[in-house]
Backbone as XML, in Angstrom:
<?xml version="1.0"?>
<chain id="A" units="angstrom">
  <residue number="1" name="UNK">
    <atom name="N" x="113.370" y="76.788" z="68.135"/>
    <atom name="CA" x="112.415" y="77.458" z="69.022"/>
    <atom name="C" x="112.796" y="78.927" z="69.117"/>
  </residue>
  <residue number="2" name="UNK">
    <atom name="N" x="111.799" y="79.708" z="69.212"/>
    <atom name="CA" x="112.104" y="81.134" z="69.282"/>
    <atom name="C" x="112.279" y="81.589" z="70.732"/>
  </residue>
  <residue number="3" name="UNK">
    <atom name="N" x="112.628" y="82.822" z="70.893"/>
    <atom name="CA" x="112.981" y="83.371" z="72.201"/>
    <atom name="C" x="111.786" y="83.399" z="73.154"/>
  </residue>
  <residue number="4" name="UNK">
    <atom name="N" x="110.615" y="83.758" z="72.654"/>
    <atom name="CA" x="109.434" y="83.852" z="73.523"/>
    <atom name="C" x="109.057" y="82.476" z="74.059"/>
  </residue>
  <residue number="5" name="UNK">
    <atom name="N" x="109.142" y="81.455" z="73.236"/>
    <atom name="CA" x="108.842" y="80.098" z="73.697"/>
    <atom name="C" x="109.842" y="79.653" z="74.756"/>
  </residue>
  <residue number="6" name="UNK">
    <atom name="N" x="111.111" y="79.959" z="74.563"/>
    <atom name="CA" x="112.128" y="79.608" z="75.563"/>
    <atom name="C" x="111.867" y="80.311" z="76.890"/>
  </residue>
  <residue number="7" name="UNK">
    <atom name="N" x="111.569" y="81.584" z="76.830"/>
    <atom name="CA" x="111.300" y="82.330" z="78.067"/>
    <atom name="C" x="110.061" y="81.777" z="78.758"/>
  </residue>
  <residue number="8" name="UNK">
    <atom name="N" x="109.023" y="81.456" z="77.989"/>
    <atom name="CA" x="107.809" y="80.892" z="78.573"/>
    <atom name="C" x="108.092" y="79.548" z="79.238"/>
  </residue>
  <residue number="9" name="UNK">
    <atom name="N" x="108.853" y="78.698" z="78.594"/>
    <atom name="CA" x="109.166" y="77.387" z="79.158"/>
    <atom name="C" x="110.005" y="77.508" z="80.429"/>
  </residue>
  <residue number="10" name="UNK">
    <atom name="N" x="110.990" y="78.387" z="80.417"/>
    <atom name="CA" x="111.820" y="78.594" z="81.612"/>
    <atom name="C" x="110.973" y="79.135" z="82.755"/>
  </residue>
  <residue number="11" name="UNK">
    <atom name="N" x="110.097" y="80.085" z="82.460"/>
    <atom name="CA" x="109.239" y="80.668" z="83.496"/>
    <atom name="C" x="108.282" y="79.630" z="84.060"/>
  </residue>
  <residue number="12" name="UNK">
    <atom name="N" x="107.657" y="78.835" z="83.207"/>
    <atom name="CA" x="106.726" y="77.805" z="83.666"/>
    <atom name="C" x="107.443" y="76.748" z="84.499"/>
  </residue>
  <residue number="13" name="UNK">
    <atom name="N" x="108.619" y="76.330" z="84.060"/>
    <atom name="CA" x="109.384" y="75.327" z="84.805"/>
    <atom name="C" x="109.812" y="75.856" z="86.167"/>
  </residue>
  <residue number="14" name="UNK">
    <atom name="N" x="110.349" y="77.060" z="86.191"/>
    <atom name="CA" x="110.793" y="77.650" z="87.453"/>
    <atom name="C" x="109.618" y="77.866" z="88.406"/>
  </residue>
  <residue number="15" name="UNK">
    <atom name="N" x="108.489" y="78.316" z="87.892"/>
    <atom name="CA" x="107.309" y="78.517" z="88.737"/>
    <atom name="C" x="106.815" y="77.200" z="89.311"/>
  </residue>
  <residue number="16" name="UNK">
    <atom name="N" x="106.794" y="76.163" z="88.495"/>
    <atom name="CA" x="106.358" y="74.848" z="88.978"/>
    <atom name="C" x="107.296" y="74.310" z="90.049"/>
  </residue>
  <residue number="17" name="UNK">
    <atom name="N" x="108.588" y="74.435" z="89.830"/>
    <atom name="CA" x="109.564" y="73.957" z="90.820"/>
    <atom name="C" x="109.407" y="74.712" z="92.135"/>
  </residue>
  <residue number="18" name="UNK">
    <atom name="N" x="109.270" y="76.025" z="92.065"/>
    <atom name="CA" x="109.121" y="76.813" z="93.293"/>
    <atom name="C" x="107.815" y="76.504" z="94.013"/>
  </residue>
  <residue number="19" name="UNK">
    <atom name="N" x="106.737" y="76.252" z="93.274"/>
    <atom name="CA" x="105.463" y="75.907" z="93.911"/>
    <atom name="C" x="105.546" y="74.561" z="94.615"/>
  </residue>
  <residue number="20" name="UNK">
    <atom name="N" x="106.202" y="73.592" z="93.995"/>
    <atom name="CA" x="106.345" y="72.268" z="94.612"/>
    <atom name="C" x="107.236" y="72.343" z="95.842"/>
  </residue>
  <residue number="21" name="UNK">
    <atom name="N" x="108.335" y="73.067" z="95.767"/>
    <atom name="CA" x="109.254" y="73.190" z="96.903"/>
    <atom name="C" x="108.580" y="73.925" z="98.062"/>
  </residue>
  <residue number="22" name="UNK">
    <atom name="N" x="107.728" y="74.880" z="97.769"/>
    <atom name="CA" x="107.081" y="75.634" z="98.847"/>
    <atom name="C" x="106.120" y="74.773" z="99.650"/>
  </residue>
  <residue number="23" name="UNK">
    <atom name="N" x="105.608" y="73.691" z="99.073"/>
    <atom name="CA" x="104.757" y="72.781" z="99.837"/>
    <atom name="C" x="105.581" y="71.818" z="100.688"/>
  </residue>
  <residue number="24" name="UNK">
    <atom name="N" x="106.792" y="71.524" z="100.291"/>
    <atom name="CA" x="107.629" y="70.585" z="101.031"/>
    <atom name="C" x="108.407" y="71.226" z="102.167"/>
  </residue>
  <residue number="25" name="UNK">
    <atom name="N" x="108.849" y="72.461" z="101.993"/>
    <atom name="CA" x="109.752" y="73.072" z="102.967"/>
    <atom name="C" x="109.126" y="73.434" z="104.312"/>
  </residue>
  <residue number="26" name="UNK">
    <atom name="N" x="108.005" y="74.108" z="104.372"/>
    <atom name="CA" x="107.559" y="74.583" z="105.687"/>
    <atom name="C" x="107.075" y="73.436" z="106.566"/>
  </residue>
  <residue number="27" name="UNK">
    <atom name="N" x="107.489" y="73.488" z="107.816"/>
    <atom name="CA" x="107.014" y="72.532" z="108.792"/>
    <atom name="C" x="106.377" y="73.332" z="109.911"/>
  </residue>
  <residue number="28" name="UNK">
    <atom name="N" x="105.078" y="73.509" z="109.784"/>
    <atom name="CA" x="104.337" y="74.317" z="110.745"/>
    <atom name="C" x="103.847" y="73.413" z="111.870"/>
  </residue>
  <residue number="29" name="UNK">
    <atom name="N" x="104.284" y="73.685" z="113.058"/>
    <atom name="CA" x="103.828" y="72.983" z="114.247"/>
    <atom name="C" x="103.338" y="74.020" z="115.252"/>
  </residue>
  <residue number="30" name="UNK">
    <atom name="N" x="102.172" y="74.611" z="115.015"/>
    <atom name="CA" x="101.714" y="75.642" z="115.949"/>
    <atom name="C" x="101.281" y="75.028" z="117.279"/>
  </residue>
  <residue number="31" name="UNK">
    <atom name="N" x="101.721" y="75.643" z="118.346"/>
    <atom name="CA" x="101.298" y="75.211" z="119.665"/>
    <atom name="C" x="100.335" y="76.261" z="120.223"/>
  </residue>
  <residue number="32" name="UNK">
    <atom name="N" x="99.873" y="76.035" z="121.437"/>
    <atom name="CA" x="98.885" y="76.938" z="122.032"/>
    <atom name="C" x="99.454" y="78.332" z="122.244"/>
  </residue>
  <residue number="33" name="UNK">
    <atom name="N" x="100.731" y="78.418" z="122.519"/>
    <atom name="CA" x="101.354" y="79.726" z="122.750"/>
    <atom name="C" x="101.413" y="80.541" z="121.459"/>
  </residue>
  <residue number="34" name="UNK">
    <atom name="N" x="101.726" y="79.892" z="120.359"/>
    <atom name="CA" x="101.799" y="80.598" z="119.078"/>
    <atom name="C" x="100.421" y="80.989" z="118.557"/>
  </residue>
  <residue number="35" name="UNK">
    <atom name="N" x="99.390" y="80.267" z="118.936"/>
    <atom name="CA" x="98.042" y="80.556" z="118.466"/>
    <atom name="C" x="97.340" y="81.611" z="119.304"/>
  </residue>
  <residue number="36" name="UNK">
    <atom name="N" x="97.935" y="82.035" z="120.404"/>
    <atom name="CA" x="97.316" y="83.056" z="121.248"/>
    <atom name="C" x="97.498" y="84.430" z="120.601"/>
  </residue>
  <residue number="37" name="UNK">
    <atom name="N" x="96.628" y="85.407" z="120.938"/>
    <atom name="CA" x="96.752" y="86.733" z="120.332"/>
    <atom name="C" x="98.087" y="87.402" z="120.625"/>
  </residue>
  <residue number="38" name="UNK">
    <atom name="N" x="98.622" y="87.179" z="121.807"/>
    <atom name="CA" x="99.913" y="87.751" z="122.174"/>
    <atom name="C" x="100.888" y="86.604" z="122.386"/>
  </residue>
  <residue number="39" name="UNK">
    <atom name="N" x="101.986" y="86.603" z="121.652"/>
    <atom name="CA" x="102.937" y="85.501" z="121.765"/>
    <atom name="C" x="103.718" y="85.557" z="123.068"/>
  </residue>
  <residue number="40" name="UNK">
    <atom name="N" x="103.813" y="86.719" z="123.669"/>
    <atom name="CA" x="104.501" y="86.826" z="124.944"/>
    <atom name="C" x="103.708" y="87.791" z="125.813"/>
  </residue>
  <residue number="41" name="UNK">
    <atom name="N" x="103.952" y="87.769" z="127.078"/>
    <atom name="CA" x="103.244" y="88.674" z="127.968"/>
    <atom name="C" x="102.043" y="87.995" z="128.589"/>
  </residue>
  <residue number="42" name="UNK">
    <atom name="N" x="101.042" y="88.797" z="128.901"/>
    <atom name="CA" x="99.887" y="88.293" z="129.636"/>
    <atom name="C" x="98.776" y="87.864" z="128.675"/>
  </residue>
  <residue number="43" name="UNK">
    <atom name="N" x="97.908" y="87.008" z="129.152"/>
    <atom name="CA" x="96.728" y="86.623" z="128.383"/>
    <atom name="C" x="95.686" y="87.729" z="128.513"/>
  </residue>
  <residue number="44" name="UNK">
    <atom name="N" x="95.030" y="88.102" z="127.438"/>
    <atom name="CA" x="94.043" y="89.179" z="127.524"/>
    <atom name="C" x="92.828" y="88.748" z="128.336"/>
  </residue>
  <residue number="45" name="UNK">
    <atom name="N" x="92.300" y="89.690" z="129.119"/>
    <atom name="CA" x="91.140" y="89.384" z="129.944"/>
    <atom name="C" x="89.848" y="89.463" z="129.136"/>
  </residue>
  <residue number="46" name="UNK">
    <atom name="N" x="89.784" y="90.402" z="128.212"/>
    <atom name="CA" x="88.592" y="90.555" z="127.376"/>
    <atom name="C" x="88.952" y="90.365" z="125.918"/>
  </residue>
  <residue number="47" name="UNK">
    <atom name="N" x="88.155" y="90.972" z="125.084"/>
    <atom name="CA" x="88.414" y="90.886" z="123.651"/>
    <atom name="C" x="89.615" y="91.756" z="123.296"/>
  </residue>
  <residue number="48" name="UNK">
    <atom name="N" x="90.437" y="91.273" z="122.410"/>
    <atom name="CA" x="91.627" y="92.017" z="122.009"/>
    <atom name="C" x="91.308" y="93.052" z="120.936"/>
  </residue>
  <residue number="49" name="UNK">
    <atom name="N" x="90.113" y="93.017" z="120.393"/>
    <atom name="CA" x="89.733" y="93.937" z="119.323"/>
    <atom name="C" x="88.939" y="95.108" z="119.884"/>
  </residue>
  <residue number="50" name="UNK">
    <atom name="N" x="89.206" y="96.274" z="119.332"/>
    <atom name="CA" x="88.452" y="97.460" z="119.699"/>
    <atom name="C" x="87.292" y="97.630" z="118.731"/>
  </residue>
  <residue number="51" name="UNK">
    <atom name="N" x="86.169" y="98.176" z="119.198"/>
    <atom name="CA" x="85.046" y="98.386" z="118.273"/>
    <atom name="C" x="85.402" y="99.438" z="117.226"/>
  </residue>
  <residue number="52" name="UNK">
    <atom name="N" x="84.935" y="99.238" z="116.021"/>
    <atom name="CA" x="85.232" y="100.125" z="114.901"/>
    <atom name="C" x="83.939" y="100.775" z="114.446"/>
  </residue>
  <residue number="53" name="UNK">
    <atom name="N" x="83.949" y="102.090" z="114.359"/>
    <atom name="CA" x="82.767" y="102.813" z="113.916"/>
    <atom name="C" x="82.609" y="102.675" z="112.408"/>
  </residue>
  <residue number="54" name="UNK">
    <atom name="N" x="81.435" y="102.294" z="111.986"/>
    <atom name="CA" x="81.178" y="102.153" z="110.558"/>
    <atom name="C" x="81.050" y="103.500" z="109.866"/>
  </residue>
  <residue number="55" name="UNK">
    <atom name="N" x="80.922" y="104.577" z="110.627"/>
    <atom name="CA" x="80.856" y="105.912" z="110.019"/>
    <atom name="C" x="82.171" y="106.251" z="109.317"/>
  </residue>
  <residue number="56" name="UNK">
    <atom name="N" x="83.295" y="105.848" z="109.910"/>
    <atom name="CA" x="84.585" y="106.085" z="109.258"/>
    <atom name="C" x="84.632" y="105.380" z="107.905"/>
  </residue>
  <residue number="57" name="UNK">
    <atom name="N" x="84.165" y="104.145" z="107.882"/>
    <atom name="CA" x="84.153" y="103.373" z="106.643"/>
    <atom name="C" x="83.242" y="104.022" z="105.608"/>
  </residue>
  <residue number="58" name="UNK">
    <atom name="N" x="82.057" y="104.470" z="106.031"/>
    <atom name="CA" x="81.110" y="105.106" z="105.113"/>
    <atom name="C" x="81.682" y="106.391" z="104.535"/>
  </residue>
  <residue number="59" name="UNK">
    <atom name="N" x="82.304" y="107.204" z="105.374"/>
    <atom name="CA" x="82.896" y="108.454" z="104.892"/>
    <atom name="C" x="84.036" y="108.159" z="103.917"/>
  </residue>
  <residue number="60" name="UNK">
    <atom name="N" x="84.831" y="107.140" z="104.185"/>
    <atom name="CA" x="85.927" y="106.788" z="103.277"/>
    <atom name="C" x="85.401" y="106.327" z="101.926"/>
  </residue>
  <residue number="61" name="UNK">
    <atom name="N" x="84.355" y="105.517" z="101.925"/>
    <atom name="CA" x="83.775" y="105.050" z="100.663"/>
    <atom name="C" x="83.162" y="106.210" z="99.896"/>
  </residue>
  <residue number="62" name="UNK">
    <atom name="N" x="82.458" y="107.104" z="100.590"/>
    <atom name="CA" x="81.881" y="108.269" z="99.913"/>
    <atom name="C" x="82.968" y="109.162" z="99.339"/>
  </residue>
  <residue number="63" name="UNK">
    <atom name="N" x="84.052" y="109.341" z="100.085"/>
    <atom name="CA" x="85.152" y="110.152" z="99.572"/>
    <atom name="C" x="85.721" y="109.550" z="98.295"/>
  </residue>
  <residue number="64" name="UNK">
    <atom name="N" x="85.956" y="108.242" z="98.303"/>
    <atom name="CA" x="86.503" y="107.597" z="97.107"/>
    <atom name="C" x="85.553" y="107.704" z="95.924"/>
  </residue>
  <residue number="65" name="UNK">
    <atom name="N" x="84.263" y="107.532" z="96.184"/>
    <atom name="CA" x="83.280" y="107.600" z="95.109"/>
    <atom name="C" x="83.233" y="108.986" z="94.483"/>
  </residue>
  <residue number="66" name="UNK">
    <atom name="N" x="83.104" y="110.014" z="95.310"/>
    <atom name="CA" x="83.011" y="111.370" z="94.779"/>
    <atom name="C" x="84.350" y="111.837" z="94.209"/>
  </residue>
  <residue number="67" name="UNK">
    <atom name="N" x="85.440" y="111.402" z="94.782"/>
    <atom name="CA" x="86.748" y="111.778" z="94.255"/>
    <atom name="C" x="86.970" y="111.175" z="92.872"/>
  </residue>
  <residue number="68" name="UNK">
    <atom name="N" x="86.526" y="109.949" z="92.691"/>
    <atom name="CA" x="86.652" y="109.306" z="91.389"/>
    <atom name="C" x="85.788" y="110.003" z="90.346"/>
  </residue>
  <residue number="69" name="UNK">
    <atom name="N" x="84.594" y="110.416" z="90.740"/>
    <atom name="CA" x="83.725" y="111.111" z="89.787"/>
    <atom name="C" x="84.268" y="112.493" z="89.460"/>
  </residue>
  <residue number="70" name="UNK">
    <atom name="N" x="84.859" y="113.153" z="90.421"/>
    <atom name="CA" x="85.445" y="114.470" z="90.148"/>
    <atom name="C" x="86.668" y="114.326" z="89.246"/>
  </residue>
  <residue number="71" name="UNK">
    <atom name="N" x="87.372" y="113.209" z="89.361"/>
    <atom name="CA" x="88.532" y="112.984" z="88.489"/>
    <atom name="C" x="88.117" y="112.880" z="87.024"/>
  </residue>
  <residue number="72" name="UNK">
    <atom name="N" x="86.857" y="112.552" z="86.780"/>
    <atom name="CA" x="86.367" y="112.527" z="85.400"/>
    <atom name="C" x="86.339" y="113.924" z="84.787"/>
  </residue>
  <residue number="73" name="UNK">
    <atom name="N" x="86.325" y="114.950" z="85.618"/>
    <atom name="CA" x="86.256" y="116.322" z="85.116"/>
    <atom name="C" x="87.634" y="116.910" z="84.828"/>
  </residue>
  <residue number="74" name="UNK">
    <atom name="N" x="88.708" y="116.201" z="85.127"/>
    <atom name="CA" x="90.047" y="116.749" z="84.915"/>
    <atom name="C" x="90.362" y="117.077" z="83.455"/>
  </residue>
  <residue number="75" name="UNK">
    <atom name="N" x="89.900" y="116.294" z="82.479"/>
    <atom name="CA" x="90.204" y="116.663" z="81.085"/>
    <atom name="C" x="89.323" y="117.786" z="80.548"/>
  </residue>
  <residue number="76" name="UNK">
    <atom name="N" x="88.539" y="118.423" z="81.394"/>
    <atom name="CA" x="87.602" y="119.462" z="80.950"/>
    <atom name="C" x="88.268" y="120.629" z="80.220"/>
  </residue>
  <residue number="77" name="UNK">
    <atom name="N" x="89.420" y="121.142" z="80.639"/>
    <atom name="CA" x="90.009" y="122.267" z="79.895"/>
    <atom name="C" x="90.338" y="121.939" z="78.440"/>
  </residue>
  <residue number="78" name="UNK">
    <atom name="N" x="90.561" y="120.684" z="78.121"/>
    <atom name="CA" x="90.841" y="120.312" z="76.735"/>
    <atom name="C" x="89.565" y="120.017" z="75.954"/>
  </residue>
  <residue number="79" name="UNK">
    <atom name="N" x="88.427" y="120.072" z="76.630"/>
    <atom name="CA" x="87.163" y="119.764" z="75.968"/>
    <atom name="C" x="86.739" y="120.799" z="74.955"/>
  </residue>
  <residue number="80" name="UNK">
    <atom name="N" x="87.175" y="122.045" z="75.107"/>
    <atom name="CA" x="86.766" y="123.063" z="74.147"/>
    <atom name="C" x="87.537" y="122.948" z="72.840"/>
  </residue>
  <residue number="81" name="UNK">
    <atom name="N" x="88.533" y="122.097" z="72.761"/>
    <atom name="CA" x="89.285" y="121.894" z="71.526"/>
    <atom name="C" x="88.667" y="120.804" z="70.656"/>
  </residue>
  <residue number="82" name="UNK">
    <atom name="N" x="87.606" y="120.176" z="71.133"/>
    <atom name="CA" x="86.952" y="119.130" z="70.354"/>
    <atom name="C" x="86.117" y="119.746" z="69.240"/>
  </residue>
  <residue number="83" name="UNK">
    <atom name="N" x="85.578" y="118.885" z="68.393"/>
    <atom name="CA" x="84.790" y="119.368" z="67.262"/>
    <atom name="C" x="83.469" y="119.975" z="67.716"/>
  </residue>
  <residue number="84" name="UNK">
    <atom name="N" x="82.910" y="119.437" z="68.808"/>
    <atom name="CA" x="81.610" y="119.905" z="69.273"/>
    <atom name="C" x="81.696" y="120.235" z="70.763"/>
  </residue>
  <residue number="85" name="UNK">
    <atom name="N" x="82.078" y="121.470" z="71.115"/>
    <atom name="CA" x="82.212" y="121.805" z="72.538"/>
    <atom name="C" x="80.881" y="121.835" z="73.276"/>
  </residue>
  <residue number="86" name="UNK">
    <atom name="N" x="79.773" y="122.025" z="72.578"/>
    <atom name="CA" x="78.479" y="122.033" z="73.272"/>
    <atom name="C" x="78.137" y="120.636" z="73.790"/>
  </residue>
  <residue number="87" name="UNK">
    <atom name="N" x="78.532" y="119.607" z="73.064"/>
    <atom name="CA" x="78.305" y="118.248" z="73.548"/>
    <atom name="C" x="79.154" y="117.977" z="74.788"/>
  </residue>
  <residue number="88" name="UNK">
    <atom name="N" x="80.383" y="118.481" z="74.793"/>
    <atom name="CA" x="81.243" y="118.347" z="75.967"/>
    <atom name="C" x="80.623" y="119.051" z="77.162"/>
  </residue>
  <residue number="89" name="UNK">
    <atom name="N" x="80.106" y="120.247" z="76.948"/>
    <atom name="CA" x="79.446" y="120.988" z="78.022"/>
    <atom name="C" x="78.230" y="120.227" z="78.538"/>
  </residue>
  <residue number="90" name="UNK">
    <atom name="N" x="77.495" y="119.588" z="77.642"/>
    <atom name="CA" x="76.332" y="118.797" z="78.047"/>
    <atom name="C" x="76.753" y="117.652" z="78.966"/>
  </residue>
  <residue number="91" name="UNK">
    <atom name="N" x="77.802" y="116.909" z="78.578"/>
    <atom name="CA" x="78.227" y="115.768" z="79.387"/>
    <atom name="C" x="78.833" y="116.202" z="80.718"/>
  </residue>
  <residue number="92" name="UNK">
    <atom name="N" x="79.525" y="117.329" z="80.724"/>
    <atom name="CA" x="80.066" y="117.850" z="81.988"/>
    <atom name="C" x="78.924" y="118.244" z="82.914"/>
  </residue>
  <residue number="93" name="UNK">
    <atom name="N" x="77.899" y="118.862" z="82.348"/>
    <atom name="CA" x="76.733" y="119.234" z="83.151"/>
    <atom name="C" x="76.051" y="117.991" z="83.706"/>
  </residue>
  <residue number="94" name="UNK">
    <atom name="N" x="75.980" y="116.929" z="82.919"/>
    <atom name="CA" x="75.367" y="115.690" z="83.403"/>
    <atom name="C" x="76.175" y="115.081" z="84.556"/>
  </residue>
  <residue number="95" name="UNK">
    <atom name="N" x="77.495" y="115.096" z="84.449"/>
    <atom name="CA" x="78.335" y="114.558" z="85.527"/>
    <atom name="C" x="78.172" y="115.393" z="86.789"/>
  </residue>
  <residue number="96" name="UNK">
    <atom name="N" x="78.151" y="116.719" z="86.645"/>
    <atom name="CA" x="77.964" y="117.583" z="87.812"/>
    <atom name="C" x="76.587" y="117.391" z="88.434"/>
  </residue>
  <residue number="97" name="UNK">
    <atom name="N" x="75.567" y="117.185" z="87.610"/>
    <atom name="CA" x="74.228" y="116.914" z="88.154"/>
    <atom name="C" x="74.210" y="115.585" z="88.899"/>
  </residue>
  <residue number="98" name="UNK">
    <atom name="N" x="74.905" y="114.590" z="88.360"/>
    <atom name="CA" x="74.991" y="113.298" z="89.036"/>
    <atom name="C" x="75.684" y="113.433" z="90.387"/>
  </residue>
  <residue number="99" name="UNK">
    <atom name="N" x="76.762" y="114.201" z="90.432"/>
    <atom name="CA" x="77.455" y="114.444" z="91.701"/>
    <atom name="C" x="76.551" y="115.161" z="92.694"/>
  </residue>
  <residue number="100" name="UNK">
    <atom name="N" x="75.843" y="116.175" z="92.227"/>
    <atom name="CA" x="74.965" y="116.945" z="93.109"/>
    <atom name="C" x="73.818" y="116.086" z="93.616"/>
  </residue>
  <residue number="101" name="UNK">
    <atom name="N" x="73.217" y="115.285" z="92.747"/>
    <atom name="CA" x="72.129" y="114.405" z="93.181"/>
    <atom name="C" x="72.634" y="113.348" z="94.166"/>
  </residue>
  <residue number="102" name="UNK">
    <atom name="N" x="73.821" y="112.818" z="93.945"/>
    <atom name="CA" x="74.387" y="111.851" z="94.886"/>
    <atom name="C" x="74.655" y="112.463" z="96.249"/>
  </residue>
  <residue number="103" name="UNK">
    <atom name="N" x="75.167" y="113.688" z="96.248"/>
    <atom name="CA" x="75.405" y="114.379" z="97.518"/>
    <atom name="C" x="74.097" y="114.678" z="98.234"/>
  </residue>
  <residue number="104" name="UNK">
    <atom name="N" x="73.081" y="115.130" z="97.487"/>
    <atom name="CA" x="71.779" y="115.415" z="98.096"/>
    <atom name="C" x="71.152" y="114.140" z="98.656"/>
  </residue>
  <residue number="105" name="UNK">
    <atom name="N" x="71.279" y="113.044" z="97.947"/>
    <atom name="CA" x="70.733" y="111.774" z="98.427"/>
    <atom name="C" x="71.414" y="111.340" z="99.718"/>
  </residue>
  <residue number="106" name="UNK">
    <atom name="N" x="72.733" y="111.421" z="99.765"/>
    <atom name="CA" x="73.458" y="111.047" z="100.982"/>
    <atom name="C" x="73.093" y="111.958" z="102.143"/>
  </residue>
  <residue number="107" name="UNK">
    <atom name="N" x="72.899" y="113.236" z="101.845"/>
    <atom name="CA" x="72.547" y="114.188" z="102.890"/>
    <atom name="C" x="71.163" y="113.883" z="103.451"/>
  </residue>
  <residue number="108" name="UNK">
    <atom name="N" x="70.184" y="113.606" z="102.563"/>
    <atom name="CA" x="68.824" y="113.333" z="103.043"/>
    <atom name="C" x="68.729" y="111.981" z="103.748"/>
  </residue>
  <residue number="109" name="UNK">
    <atom name="N" x="69.567" y="111.023" z="103.382"/>
    <atom name="CA" x="69.538" y="109.716" z="104.033"/>
    <atom name="C" x="70.289" y="109.708" z="105.363"/>
  </residue>
  <residue number="110" name="UNK">
    <atom name="N" x="70.965" y="110.807" z="105.679"/>
    <atom name="CA" x="71.686" y="110.894" z="106.943"/>
    <atom name="C" x="73.065" y="110.270" z="106.896"/>
  </residue>
  <residue number="111" name="UNK">
    <atom name="N" x="73.598" y="110.055" z="105.722"/>
    <atom name="CA" x="74.918" y="109.455" z="105.603"/>
    <atom name="C" x="76.032" y="110.381" z="106.025"/>
  </residue>
  <residue number="112" name="UNK">
    <atom name="N" x="75.762" y="111.683" z="106.058"/>
    <atom name="CA" x="76.784" y="112.654" z="106.441"/>
    <atom name="C" x="76.627" y="113.118" z="107.886"/>
  </residue>
  <residue number="113" name="UNK">
    <atom name="N" x="75.621" y="112.614" z="108.584"/>
    <atom name="CA" x="75.413" y="112.959" z="109.991"/>
    <atom name="C" x="76.401" y="112.168" z="110.830"/>
  </residue>
  <residue number="114" name="UNK">
    <atom name="N" x="77.172" y="112.851" z="111.655"/>
    <atom name="CA" x="78.156" y="112.151" z="112.460"/>
    <atom name="C" x="77.606" y="111.760" z="113.822"/>
  </residue>
  <residue number="115" name="UNK">
    <atom name="N" x="76.753" y="112.579" z="114.405"/>
    <atom name="CA" x="76.212" y="112.281" z="115.734"/>
    <atom name="C" x="75.239" y="111.114" z="115.633"/>
  </residue>
  <residue number="116" name="UNK">
    <atom name="N" x="75.298" y="110.242" z="116.641"/>
    <atom name="CA" x="74.419" y="109.067" z="116.625"/>
    <atom name="C" x="73.258" y="109.255" z="117.556"/>
  </residue>
</chain>
C-alpha cells in the first residue's frame, strides 16, 4: 500500500472513532435553570432581545457588494500591458457603469435614506 492510502485509512478510522465517541460521551440533562436566558440572577420581565434596525444590515450588504465590485478594478494598472488595452478600457468602463447604475438605483429606491 502506498503512503496516500495509509494516510487516508488512518484519517477515516480516526474520524469514525471520534464521531462514535462523541455520541456516547455527552450526558446532557438540561433543567429549567439551564434553559433560561440567564443562568443566574433575575428572570427577565420582558423580552431579552433588543430590536435590530434592518437599515444597518442593508448598509452592510451594500458595502460588501460595492466593495467587491470595486475590488475587480484593482488589476487595472496592469491592464495596459495586455495585447489589447482598448478592450481592457471597455470592460473597466462597463464595470464602472454597472457600479454607477447600482448606486443610482439604490438612491432612487431609498436604500440610502436613513431617516424613517
